[in-house]
mmCIF file of C-alpha atoms in Angstrom:
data_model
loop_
_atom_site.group_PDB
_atom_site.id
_atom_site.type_symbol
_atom_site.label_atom_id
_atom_site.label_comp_id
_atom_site.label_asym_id
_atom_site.label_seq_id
_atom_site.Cartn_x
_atom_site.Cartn_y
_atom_site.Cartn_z
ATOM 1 C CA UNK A 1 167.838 125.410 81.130
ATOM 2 C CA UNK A 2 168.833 124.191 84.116
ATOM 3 C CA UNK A 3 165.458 125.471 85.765
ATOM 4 C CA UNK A 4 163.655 122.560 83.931
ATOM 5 C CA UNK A 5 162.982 119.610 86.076
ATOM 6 C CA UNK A 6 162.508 116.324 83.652
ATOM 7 C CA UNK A 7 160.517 113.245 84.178
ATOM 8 C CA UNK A 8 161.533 110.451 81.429
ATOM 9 C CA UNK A 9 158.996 107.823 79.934
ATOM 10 C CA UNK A 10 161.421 105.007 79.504
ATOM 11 C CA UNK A 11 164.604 104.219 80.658
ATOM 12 C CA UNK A 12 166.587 100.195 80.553
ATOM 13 C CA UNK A 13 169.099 101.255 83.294
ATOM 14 C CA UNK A 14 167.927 97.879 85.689
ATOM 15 C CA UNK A 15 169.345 95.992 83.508
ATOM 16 C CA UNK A 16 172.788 97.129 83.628
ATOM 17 C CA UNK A 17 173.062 98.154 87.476
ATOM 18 C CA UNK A 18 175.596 96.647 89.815
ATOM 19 C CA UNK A 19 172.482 94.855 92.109
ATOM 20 C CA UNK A 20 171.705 93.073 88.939
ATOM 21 C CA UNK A 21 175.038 92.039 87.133
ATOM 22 C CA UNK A 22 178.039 92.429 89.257
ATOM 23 C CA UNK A 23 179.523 94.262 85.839
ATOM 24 C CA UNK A 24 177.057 96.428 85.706
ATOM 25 C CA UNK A 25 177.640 99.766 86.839
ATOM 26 C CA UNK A 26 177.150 101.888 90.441
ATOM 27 C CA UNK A 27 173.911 104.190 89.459
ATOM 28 C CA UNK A 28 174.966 106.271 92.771
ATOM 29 C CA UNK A 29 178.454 107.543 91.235
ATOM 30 C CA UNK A 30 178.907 109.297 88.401
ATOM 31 C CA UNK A 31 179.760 107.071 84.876
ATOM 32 C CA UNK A 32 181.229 107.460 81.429
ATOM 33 C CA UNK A 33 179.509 103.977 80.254
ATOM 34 C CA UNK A 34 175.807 104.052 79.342
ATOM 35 C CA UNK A 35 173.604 106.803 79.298
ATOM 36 C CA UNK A 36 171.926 106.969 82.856
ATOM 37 C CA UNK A 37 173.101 107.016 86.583
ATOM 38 C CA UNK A 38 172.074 109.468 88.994
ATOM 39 C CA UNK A 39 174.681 111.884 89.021
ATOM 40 C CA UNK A 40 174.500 112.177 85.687
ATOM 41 C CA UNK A 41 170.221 112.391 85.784
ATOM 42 C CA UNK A 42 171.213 115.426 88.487
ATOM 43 C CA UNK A 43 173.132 117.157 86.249
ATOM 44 C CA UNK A 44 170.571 117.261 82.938
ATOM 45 C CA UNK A 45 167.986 118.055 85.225
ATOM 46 C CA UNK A 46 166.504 114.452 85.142
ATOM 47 C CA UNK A 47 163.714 114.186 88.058
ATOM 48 C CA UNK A 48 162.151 110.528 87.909
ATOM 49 C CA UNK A 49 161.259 108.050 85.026
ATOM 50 C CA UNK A 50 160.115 104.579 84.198
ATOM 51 C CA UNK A 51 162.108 101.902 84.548
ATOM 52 C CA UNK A 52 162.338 99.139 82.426
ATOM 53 C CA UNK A 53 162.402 95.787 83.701
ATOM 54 C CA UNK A 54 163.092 93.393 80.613
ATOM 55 C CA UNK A 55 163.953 89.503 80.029
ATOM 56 C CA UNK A 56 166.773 88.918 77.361
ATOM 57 C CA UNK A 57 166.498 85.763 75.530
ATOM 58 C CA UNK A 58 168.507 82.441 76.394
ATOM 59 C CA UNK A 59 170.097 82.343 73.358
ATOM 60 C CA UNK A 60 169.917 85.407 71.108
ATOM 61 C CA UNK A 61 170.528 84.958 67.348
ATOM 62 C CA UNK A 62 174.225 85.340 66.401
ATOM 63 C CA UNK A 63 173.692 87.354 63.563
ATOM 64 C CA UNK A 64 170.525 88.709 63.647
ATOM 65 C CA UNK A 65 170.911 91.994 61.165
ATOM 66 C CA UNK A 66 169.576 92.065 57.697
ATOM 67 C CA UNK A 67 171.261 95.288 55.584
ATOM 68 C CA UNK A 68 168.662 96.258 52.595
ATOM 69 C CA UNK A 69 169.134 98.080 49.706
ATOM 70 C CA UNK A 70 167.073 100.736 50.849
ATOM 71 C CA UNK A 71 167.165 99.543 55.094
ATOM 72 C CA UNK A 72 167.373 97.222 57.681
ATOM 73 C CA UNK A 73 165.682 94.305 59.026
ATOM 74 C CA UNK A 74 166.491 92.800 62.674
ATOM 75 C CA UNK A 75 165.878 89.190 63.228
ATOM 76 C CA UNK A 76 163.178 88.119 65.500
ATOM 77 C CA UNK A 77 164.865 86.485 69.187
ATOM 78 C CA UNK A 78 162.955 83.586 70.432
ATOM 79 C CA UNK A 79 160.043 83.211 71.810
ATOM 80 C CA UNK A 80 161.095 82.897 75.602
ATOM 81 C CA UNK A 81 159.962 80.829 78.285
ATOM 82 C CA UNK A 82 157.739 82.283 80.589
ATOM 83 C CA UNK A 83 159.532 80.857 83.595
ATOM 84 C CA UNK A 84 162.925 81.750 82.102
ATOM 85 C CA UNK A 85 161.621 85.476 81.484
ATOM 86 C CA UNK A 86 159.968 85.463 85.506
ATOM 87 C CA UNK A 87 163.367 84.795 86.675
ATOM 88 C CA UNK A 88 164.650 87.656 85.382
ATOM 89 C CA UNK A 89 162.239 90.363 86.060
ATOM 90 C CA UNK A 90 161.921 89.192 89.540
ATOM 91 C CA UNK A 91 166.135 89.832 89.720
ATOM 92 C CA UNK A 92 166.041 92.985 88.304
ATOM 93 C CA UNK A 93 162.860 94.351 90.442
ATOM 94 C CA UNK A 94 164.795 93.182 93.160
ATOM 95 C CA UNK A 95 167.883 94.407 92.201
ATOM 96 C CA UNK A 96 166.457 97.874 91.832
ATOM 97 C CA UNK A 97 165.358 97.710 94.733
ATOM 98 C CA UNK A 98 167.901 96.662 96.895
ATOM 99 C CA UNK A 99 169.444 99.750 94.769
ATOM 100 C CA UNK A 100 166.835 102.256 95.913
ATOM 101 C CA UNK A 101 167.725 100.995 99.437
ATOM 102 C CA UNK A 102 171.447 101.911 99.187
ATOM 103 C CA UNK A 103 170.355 105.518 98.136
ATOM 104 C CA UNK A 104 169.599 106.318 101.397
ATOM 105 C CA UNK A 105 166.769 108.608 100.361
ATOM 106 C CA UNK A 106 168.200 109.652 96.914
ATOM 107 C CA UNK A 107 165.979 107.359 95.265
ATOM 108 C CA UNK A 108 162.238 106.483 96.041
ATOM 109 C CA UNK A 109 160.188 103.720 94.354
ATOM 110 C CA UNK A 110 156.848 105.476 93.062
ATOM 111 C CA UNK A 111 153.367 103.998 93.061
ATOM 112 C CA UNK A 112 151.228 107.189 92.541
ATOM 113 C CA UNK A 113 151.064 110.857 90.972
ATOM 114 C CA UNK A 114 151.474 111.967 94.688
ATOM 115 C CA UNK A 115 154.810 110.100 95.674
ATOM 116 C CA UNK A 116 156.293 111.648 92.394
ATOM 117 C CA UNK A 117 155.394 115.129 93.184
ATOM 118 C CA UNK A 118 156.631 114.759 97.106
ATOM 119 C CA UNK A 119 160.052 113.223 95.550
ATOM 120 C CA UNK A 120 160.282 116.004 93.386
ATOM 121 C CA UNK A 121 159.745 118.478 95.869
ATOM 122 C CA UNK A 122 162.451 116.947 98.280
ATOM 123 C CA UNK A 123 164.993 116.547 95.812
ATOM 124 C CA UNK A 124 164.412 112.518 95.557
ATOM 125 C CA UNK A 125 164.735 110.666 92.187
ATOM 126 C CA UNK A 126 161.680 108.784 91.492
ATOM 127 C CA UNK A 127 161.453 105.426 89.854
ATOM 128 C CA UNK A 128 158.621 104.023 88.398
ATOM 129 C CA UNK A 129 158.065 100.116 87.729
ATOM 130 C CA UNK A 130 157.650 99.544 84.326
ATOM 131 C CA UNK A 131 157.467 96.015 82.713
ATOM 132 C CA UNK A 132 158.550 95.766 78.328
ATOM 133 C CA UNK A 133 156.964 92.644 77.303
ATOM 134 C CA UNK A 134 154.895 90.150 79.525
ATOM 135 C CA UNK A 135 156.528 87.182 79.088
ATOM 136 C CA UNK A 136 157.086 86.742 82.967
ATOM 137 C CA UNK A 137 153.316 86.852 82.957
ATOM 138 C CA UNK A 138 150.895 83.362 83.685
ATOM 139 C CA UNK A 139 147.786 82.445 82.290
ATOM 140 C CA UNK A 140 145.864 83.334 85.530
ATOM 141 C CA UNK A 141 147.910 86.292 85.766
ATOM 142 C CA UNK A 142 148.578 85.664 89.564
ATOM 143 C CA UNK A 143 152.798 87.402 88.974
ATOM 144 C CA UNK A 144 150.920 90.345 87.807
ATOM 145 C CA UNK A 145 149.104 90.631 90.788
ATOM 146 C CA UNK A 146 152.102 90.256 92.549
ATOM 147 C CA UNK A 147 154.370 92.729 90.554
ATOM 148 C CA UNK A 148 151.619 95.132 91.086
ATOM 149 C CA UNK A 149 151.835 94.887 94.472
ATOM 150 C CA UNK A 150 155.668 95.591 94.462
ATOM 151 C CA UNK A 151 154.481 98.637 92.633
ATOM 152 C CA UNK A 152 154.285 98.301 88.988
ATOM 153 C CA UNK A 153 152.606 101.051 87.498
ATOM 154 C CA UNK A 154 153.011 100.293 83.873
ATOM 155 C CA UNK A 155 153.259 97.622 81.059
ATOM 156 C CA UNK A 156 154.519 96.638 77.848
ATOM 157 C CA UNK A 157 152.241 93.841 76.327
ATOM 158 C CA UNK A 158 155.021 93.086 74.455
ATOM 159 C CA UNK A 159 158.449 93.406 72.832
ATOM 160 C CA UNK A 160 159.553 93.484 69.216
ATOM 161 C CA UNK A 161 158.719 89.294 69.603
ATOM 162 C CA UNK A 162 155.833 87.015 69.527
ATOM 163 C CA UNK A 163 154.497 86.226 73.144
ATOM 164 C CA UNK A 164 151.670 84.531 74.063
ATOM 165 C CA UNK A 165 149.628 88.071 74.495
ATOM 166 C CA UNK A 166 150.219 89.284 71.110
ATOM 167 C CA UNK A 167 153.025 90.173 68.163
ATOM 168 C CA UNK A 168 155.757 93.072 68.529
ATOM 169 C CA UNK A 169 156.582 94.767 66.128
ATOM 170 C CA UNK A 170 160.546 93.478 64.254
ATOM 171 C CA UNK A 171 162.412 96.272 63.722
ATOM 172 C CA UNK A 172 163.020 97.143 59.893
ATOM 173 C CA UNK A 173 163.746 99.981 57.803
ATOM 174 C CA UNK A 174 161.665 101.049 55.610
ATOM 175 C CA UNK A 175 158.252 99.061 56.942
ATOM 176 C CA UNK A 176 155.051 99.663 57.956
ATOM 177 C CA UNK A 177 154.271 98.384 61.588
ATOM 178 C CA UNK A 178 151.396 96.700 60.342
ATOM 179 C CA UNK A 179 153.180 93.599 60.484
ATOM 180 C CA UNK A 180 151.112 90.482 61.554
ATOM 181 C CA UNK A 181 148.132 89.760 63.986
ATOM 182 C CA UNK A 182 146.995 91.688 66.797
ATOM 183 C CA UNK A 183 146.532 90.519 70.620
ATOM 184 C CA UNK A 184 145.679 86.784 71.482
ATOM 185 C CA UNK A 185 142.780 86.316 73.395
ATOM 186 C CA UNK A 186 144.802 85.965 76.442
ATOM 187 C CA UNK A 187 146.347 89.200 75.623
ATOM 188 C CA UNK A 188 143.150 91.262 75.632
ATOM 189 C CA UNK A 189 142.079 90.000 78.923
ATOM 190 C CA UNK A 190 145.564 91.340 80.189
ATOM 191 C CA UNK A 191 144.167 94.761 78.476
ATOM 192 C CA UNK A 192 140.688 94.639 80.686
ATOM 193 C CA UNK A 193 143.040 92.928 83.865
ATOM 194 C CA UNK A 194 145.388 95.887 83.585
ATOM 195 C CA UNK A 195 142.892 98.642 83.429
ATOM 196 C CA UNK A 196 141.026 97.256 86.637
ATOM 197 C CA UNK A 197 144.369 97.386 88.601
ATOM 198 C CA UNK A 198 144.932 100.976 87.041
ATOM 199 C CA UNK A 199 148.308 99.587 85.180
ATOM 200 C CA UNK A 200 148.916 101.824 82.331
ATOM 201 C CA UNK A 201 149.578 100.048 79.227
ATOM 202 C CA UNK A 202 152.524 100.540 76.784
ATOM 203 C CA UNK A 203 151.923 100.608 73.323
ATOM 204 C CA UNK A 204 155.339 100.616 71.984
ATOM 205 C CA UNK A 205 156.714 98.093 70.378
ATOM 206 C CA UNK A 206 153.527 96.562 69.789
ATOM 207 C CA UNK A 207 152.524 96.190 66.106
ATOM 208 C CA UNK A 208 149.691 97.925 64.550
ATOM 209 C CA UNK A 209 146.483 95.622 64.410
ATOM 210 C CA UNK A 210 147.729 95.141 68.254
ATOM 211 C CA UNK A 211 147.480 98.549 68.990
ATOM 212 C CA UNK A 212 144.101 98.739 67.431
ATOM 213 C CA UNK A 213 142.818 96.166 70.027
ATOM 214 C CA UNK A 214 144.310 97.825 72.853
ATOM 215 C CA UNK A 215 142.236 101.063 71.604
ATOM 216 C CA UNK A 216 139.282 99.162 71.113
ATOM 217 C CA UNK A 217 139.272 97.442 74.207
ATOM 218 C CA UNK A 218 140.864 99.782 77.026
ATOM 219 C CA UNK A 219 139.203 102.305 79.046
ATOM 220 C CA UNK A 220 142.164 103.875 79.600
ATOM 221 C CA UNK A 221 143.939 107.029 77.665
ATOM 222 C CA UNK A 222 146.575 105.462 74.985
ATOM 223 C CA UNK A 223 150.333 105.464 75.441
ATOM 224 C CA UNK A 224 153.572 104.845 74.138
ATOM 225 C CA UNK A 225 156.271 105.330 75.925
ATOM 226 C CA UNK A 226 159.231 105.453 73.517
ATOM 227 C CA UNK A 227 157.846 105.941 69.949
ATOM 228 C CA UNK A 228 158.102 108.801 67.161
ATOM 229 C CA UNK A 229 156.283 109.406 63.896
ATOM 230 C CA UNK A 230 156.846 107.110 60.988
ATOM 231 C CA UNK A 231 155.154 109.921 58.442
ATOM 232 C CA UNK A 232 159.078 111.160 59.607
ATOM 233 C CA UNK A 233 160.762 108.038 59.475
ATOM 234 C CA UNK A 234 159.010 104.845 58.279
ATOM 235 C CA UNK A 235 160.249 102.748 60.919
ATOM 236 C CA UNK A 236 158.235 99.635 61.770
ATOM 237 C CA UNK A 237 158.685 101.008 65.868
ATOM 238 C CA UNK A 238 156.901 104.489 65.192
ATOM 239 C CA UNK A 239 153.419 105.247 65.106
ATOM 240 C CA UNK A 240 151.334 106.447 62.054
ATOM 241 C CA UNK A 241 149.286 109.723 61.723
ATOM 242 C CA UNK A 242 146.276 107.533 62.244
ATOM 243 C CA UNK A 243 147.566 106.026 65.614
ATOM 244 C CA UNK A 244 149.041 109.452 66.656
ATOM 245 C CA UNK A 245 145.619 110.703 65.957
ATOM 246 C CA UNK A 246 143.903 107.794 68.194
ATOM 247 C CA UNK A 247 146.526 108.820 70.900
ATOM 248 C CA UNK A 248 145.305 112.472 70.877
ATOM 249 C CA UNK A 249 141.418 111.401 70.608
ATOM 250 C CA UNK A 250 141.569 109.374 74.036
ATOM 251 C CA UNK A 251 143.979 112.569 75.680
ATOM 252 C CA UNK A 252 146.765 109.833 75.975
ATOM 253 C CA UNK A 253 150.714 110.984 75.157
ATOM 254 C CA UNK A 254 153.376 109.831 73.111
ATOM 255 C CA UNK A 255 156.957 109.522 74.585
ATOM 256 C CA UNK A 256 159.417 111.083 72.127
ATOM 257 C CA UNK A 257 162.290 108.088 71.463
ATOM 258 C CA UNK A 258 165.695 109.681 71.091
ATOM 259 C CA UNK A 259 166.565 106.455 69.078
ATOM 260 C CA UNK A 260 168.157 108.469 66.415
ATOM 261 C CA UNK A 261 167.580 105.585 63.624
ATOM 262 C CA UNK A 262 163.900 106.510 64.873
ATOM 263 C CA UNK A 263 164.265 109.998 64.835
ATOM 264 C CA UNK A 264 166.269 110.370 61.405
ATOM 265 C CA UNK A 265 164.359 110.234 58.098
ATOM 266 C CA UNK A 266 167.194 108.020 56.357
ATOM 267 C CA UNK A 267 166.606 105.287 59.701
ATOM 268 C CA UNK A 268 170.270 105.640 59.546
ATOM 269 C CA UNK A 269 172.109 104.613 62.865
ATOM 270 C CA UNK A 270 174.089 107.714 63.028
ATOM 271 C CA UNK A 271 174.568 109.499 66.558
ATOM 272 C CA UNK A 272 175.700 113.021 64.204
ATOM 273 C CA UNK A 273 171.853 113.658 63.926
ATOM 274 C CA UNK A 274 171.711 117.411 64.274
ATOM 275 C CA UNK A 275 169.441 119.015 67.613
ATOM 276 C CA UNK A 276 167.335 120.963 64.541
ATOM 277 C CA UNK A 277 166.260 117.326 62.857
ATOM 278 C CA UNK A 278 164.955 116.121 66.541
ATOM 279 C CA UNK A 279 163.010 119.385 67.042
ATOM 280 C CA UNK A 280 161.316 119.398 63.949
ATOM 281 C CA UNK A 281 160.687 115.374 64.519
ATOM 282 C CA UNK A 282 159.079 116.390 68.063
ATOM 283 C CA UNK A 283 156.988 119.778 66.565
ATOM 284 C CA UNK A 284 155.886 117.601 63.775
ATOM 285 C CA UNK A 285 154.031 115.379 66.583
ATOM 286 C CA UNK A 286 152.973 118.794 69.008
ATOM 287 C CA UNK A 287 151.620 119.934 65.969
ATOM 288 C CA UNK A 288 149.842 116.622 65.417
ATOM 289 C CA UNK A 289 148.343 115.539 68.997
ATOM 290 C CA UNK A 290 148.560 118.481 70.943
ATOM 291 C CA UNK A 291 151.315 120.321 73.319
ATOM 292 C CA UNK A 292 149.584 118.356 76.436
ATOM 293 C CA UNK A 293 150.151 114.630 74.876
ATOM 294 C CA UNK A 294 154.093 114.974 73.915
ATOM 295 C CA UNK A 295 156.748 114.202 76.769
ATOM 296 C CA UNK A 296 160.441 112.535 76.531
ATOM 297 C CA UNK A 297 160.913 108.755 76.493
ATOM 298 C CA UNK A 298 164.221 108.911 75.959
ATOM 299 C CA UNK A 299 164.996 105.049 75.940
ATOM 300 C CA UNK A 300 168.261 105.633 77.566
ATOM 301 C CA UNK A 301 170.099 102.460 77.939
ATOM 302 C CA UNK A 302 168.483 101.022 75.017
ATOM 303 C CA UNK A 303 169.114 103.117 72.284
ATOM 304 C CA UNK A 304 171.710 105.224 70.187
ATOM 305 C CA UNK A 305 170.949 108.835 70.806
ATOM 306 C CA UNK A 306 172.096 112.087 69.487
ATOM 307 C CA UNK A 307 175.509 112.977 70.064
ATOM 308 C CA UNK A 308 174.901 116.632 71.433
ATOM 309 C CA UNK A 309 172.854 114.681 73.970
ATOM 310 C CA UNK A 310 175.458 111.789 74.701
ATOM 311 C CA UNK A 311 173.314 110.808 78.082
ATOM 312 C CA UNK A 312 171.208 112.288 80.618
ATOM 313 C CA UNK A 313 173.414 115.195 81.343
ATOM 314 C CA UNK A 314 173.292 116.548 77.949
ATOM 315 C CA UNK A 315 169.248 117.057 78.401
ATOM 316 C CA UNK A 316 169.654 120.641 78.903
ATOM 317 C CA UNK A 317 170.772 121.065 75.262
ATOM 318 C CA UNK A 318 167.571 119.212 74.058
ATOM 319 C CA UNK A 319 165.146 121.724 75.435
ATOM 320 C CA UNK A 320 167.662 124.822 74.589
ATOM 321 C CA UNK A 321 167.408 124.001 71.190
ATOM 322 C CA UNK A 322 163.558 123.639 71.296
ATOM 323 C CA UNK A 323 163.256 127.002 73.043
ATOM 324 C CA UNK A 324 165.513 128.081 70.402
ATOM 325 C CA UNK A 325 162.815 126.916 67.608
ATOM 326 C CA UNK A 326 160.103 128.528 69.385
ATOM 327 C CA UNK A 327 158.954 126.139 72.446
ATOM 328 C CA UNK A 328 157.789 128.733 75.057
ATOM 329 C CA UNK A 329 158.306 127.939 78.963
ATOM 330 C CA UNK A 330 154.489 126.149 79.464
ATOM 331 C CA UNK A 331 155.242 123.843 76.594
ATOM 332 C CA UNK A 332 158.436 122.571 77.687
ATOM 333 C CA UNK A 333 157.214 122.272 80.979
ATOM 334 C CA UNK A 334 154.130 119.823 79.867
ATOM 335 C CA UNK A 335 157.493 118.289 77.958
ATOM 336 C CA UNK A 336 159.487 118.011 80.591
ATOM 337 C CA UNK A 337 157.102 116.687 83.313
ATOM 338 C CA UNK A 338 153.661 117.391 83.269
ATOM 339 C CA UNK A 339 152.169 115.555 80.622
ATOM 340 C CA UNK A 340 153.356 112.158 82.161
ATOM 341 C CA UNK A 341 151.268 113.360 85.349
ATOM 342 C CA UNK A 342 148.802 113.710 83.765
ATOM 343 C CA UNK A 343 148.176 110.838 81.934
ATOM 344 C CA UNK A 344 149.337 108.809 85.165
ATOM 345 C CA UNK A 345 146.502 110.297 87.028
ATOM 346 C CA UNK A 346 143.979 109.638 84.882
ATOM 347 C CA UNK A 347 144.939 105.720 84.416
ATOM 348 C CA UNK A 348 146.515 104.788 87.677
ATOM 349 C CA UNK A 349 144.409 103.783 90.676
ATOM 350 C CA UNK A 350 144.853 103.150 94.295
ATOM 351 C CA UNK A 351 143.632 99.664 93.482
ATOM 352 C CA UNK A 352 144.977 97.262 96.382
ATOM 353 C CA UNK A 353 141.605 96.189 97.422
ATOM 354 C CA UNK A 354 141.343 94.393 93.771
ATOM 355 C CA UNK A 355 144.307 92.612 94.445
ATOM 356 C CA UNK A 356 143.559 89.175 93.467
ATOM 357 C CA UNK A 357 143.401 86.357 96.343
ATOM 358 C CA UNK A 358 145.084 83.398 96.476
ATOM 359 C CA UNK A 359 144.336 80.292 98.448
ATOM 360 C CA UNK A 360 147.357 79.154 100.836
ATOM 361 C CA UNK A 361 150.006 81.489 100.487
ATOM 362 C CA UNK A 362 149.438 84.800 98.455
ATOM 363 C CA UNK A 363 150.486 85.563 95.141
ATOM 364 C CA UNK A 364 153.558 86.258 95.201
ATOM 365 C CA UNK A 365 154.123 82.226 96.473
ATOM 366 C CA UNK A 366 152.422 81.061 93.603
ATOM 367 C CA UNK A 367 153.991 83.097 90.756
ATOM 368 C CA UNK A 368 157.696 82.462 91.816
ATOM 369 C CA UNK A 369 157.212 78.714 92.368
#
């Protein structure tokens, strides 16, 4: 398999590189930590993805894990400080890129469908900004403007936490993500402000009367980046046959989440979850949407995944096993990497001339200060 060139939907690897935390690990040599470096993305045939950049909150809940008779619930974090949560993303979008500097021309920071496709043609690893939750974000939205800029492509309204653009989703076991209200007011004109700049908007993690104001207000096709079906496994993270079925109508995609407690129908947090239960979990959503709006977002970094996978270098055995169950060589190539182009193309825009002005200084002044 190792013909197969991958692009990944999701990825948290910024927040554990060396640029960012000086624990954090070298993504240019090879690791047995984590899930991700590039080495490892080499060997598994891993071409480009989006990275994550994500705030952490001040002071996470000590015990924040609620075992059910039949499940789980995870405790909410805080609510978290929009200055707090800038700080942060700014560090790790610099920190990545100070990273893609070091490469030397190993890595490239991506802004359109066309710098992807000249990476992968010249053997380059391309990264893709991608923001999960918009808590860095102001009311005037002047630091989106600015990240945009820097080259974000793609954005998570929020995480599984209350921000001031609408409700995540808490993870819990067995739930339905209809969990609370939708977007703010604030959080649907981030909706119509991200589809003028051509920002593609994530719905994962958002909960489902959210979701159903994203579709009702965006022009763009719907995605989720790291999500699988909760007909499968009725977690409060993955998507219902009616969403999956909104996500096919507007010819969006759904990243496949190798979260195994998503994946597995007991929500069990078990990495001995069998290649044959993930294939069945990922035909069960071709079969629903469509061959051309199912792709891998792994969630490496961020996730317990299946131990014949382990990290990115195990990929290889992924799509073996779906050739193995019938996937021909078309379908694992829309998979693998061509159903994220496509959906980029049709929602990303070479928008710089609707960058938003600022008087004395620029954005970028203005959202850091």
């Amino acid at each position: 398999m190792a013909e197969i060139e991958i692009f990944d939907g999701h990825n948290d690897a910024a927040q554990f590189i060396a640029e960012y935390t000086p624990s954090g690990r070298d993504f240019l040599l090879r690791s047995e930590t984590g899930h991700l470096d590039l080495p490892r993305a080499r060997e598994g045939g891993l071409a480009g993805g989006l990275f994550a950049l994500h705030a952490a909150p001040e002071h996470p809940p000590e015990n924040d894990l609620i075992i059910t008779e039949n499940g789980y619930e995870v405790i909410y974090a805080e609510t978290i400080d929009p200055l707090y949560a800038r700080q942060q993303i700014e560090a790790e979008r610099l920190a990545l890129e100070s990273l893609i500097r070091r490469s030397a021309g190993q890595m490239r920071l991506a802004i359109d469908v066309d710098e992807i496709r000249a990476a992968r043609a010249e053997g380059a690893f391309a990264a893709v900004l991608h923001m999960e939750g918009a808590e860095a974000l102001d009311g005037e939205f002047d630091y989106l403007h600015h990240l945009h800029a820097a080259g974000l492509r793609s954005l998570g309204p929020v995480w599984s936490r209350p921000n001031m653009f609408g409700y995540g989703v808490p993870f819990a076991y067995p739930r339905s993500p209809d969990t609370g209200p939708g977007l703010t007011e604030i959080g649907k004109e981030l909706v119509r402000t991200c589809n003028r700049l051509g920002i593609m908007i994530d719905l994962a993690h958002l909960n489902e009367k959210g979701f159903w104001d994203v579709a009702a207000l965006s022009d763009a096709p719907l995605v989720a980046t790291h999500a699988c079906a909760h007909a499968i496994c009725p977690s409060t993270r993955n998507l219902t046959d009616r969403q999956l079925d909104a996500i096919r109508d507007t010819d969006g995609v759904i990243g496949f989440n190798l979260s195994v407690n998503d994946i597995r129908a007991d929500g069990h947090l078990n990495d001995d979850t069998p290649l044959d239960a993930v294939v069945r979990h990922i035909d069960y959503l071709v079969t629903r949407v469509g061959e051309d709006r199912v792709a891998l977002g792994s969630d490496f970094d961020g996730a317990v995944i299946p131990r014949e996978i382990k990290d990115a270098s195990g990929l290889p055995h992924l799509f073996e096993a779906m050739r193995n169950s019938g996937f021909d060589g078309d379908s694992l190539s829309k998979f693998a990497f061509d159903n994220w182009l496509r959906v980029f193309g049709l929602t990303w825009k070479n928008s710089s001339k609707l960058l938003k002005p600022s008087a004395g200084g620029g954005s970028q002044g203005q959202a850091l200060g």
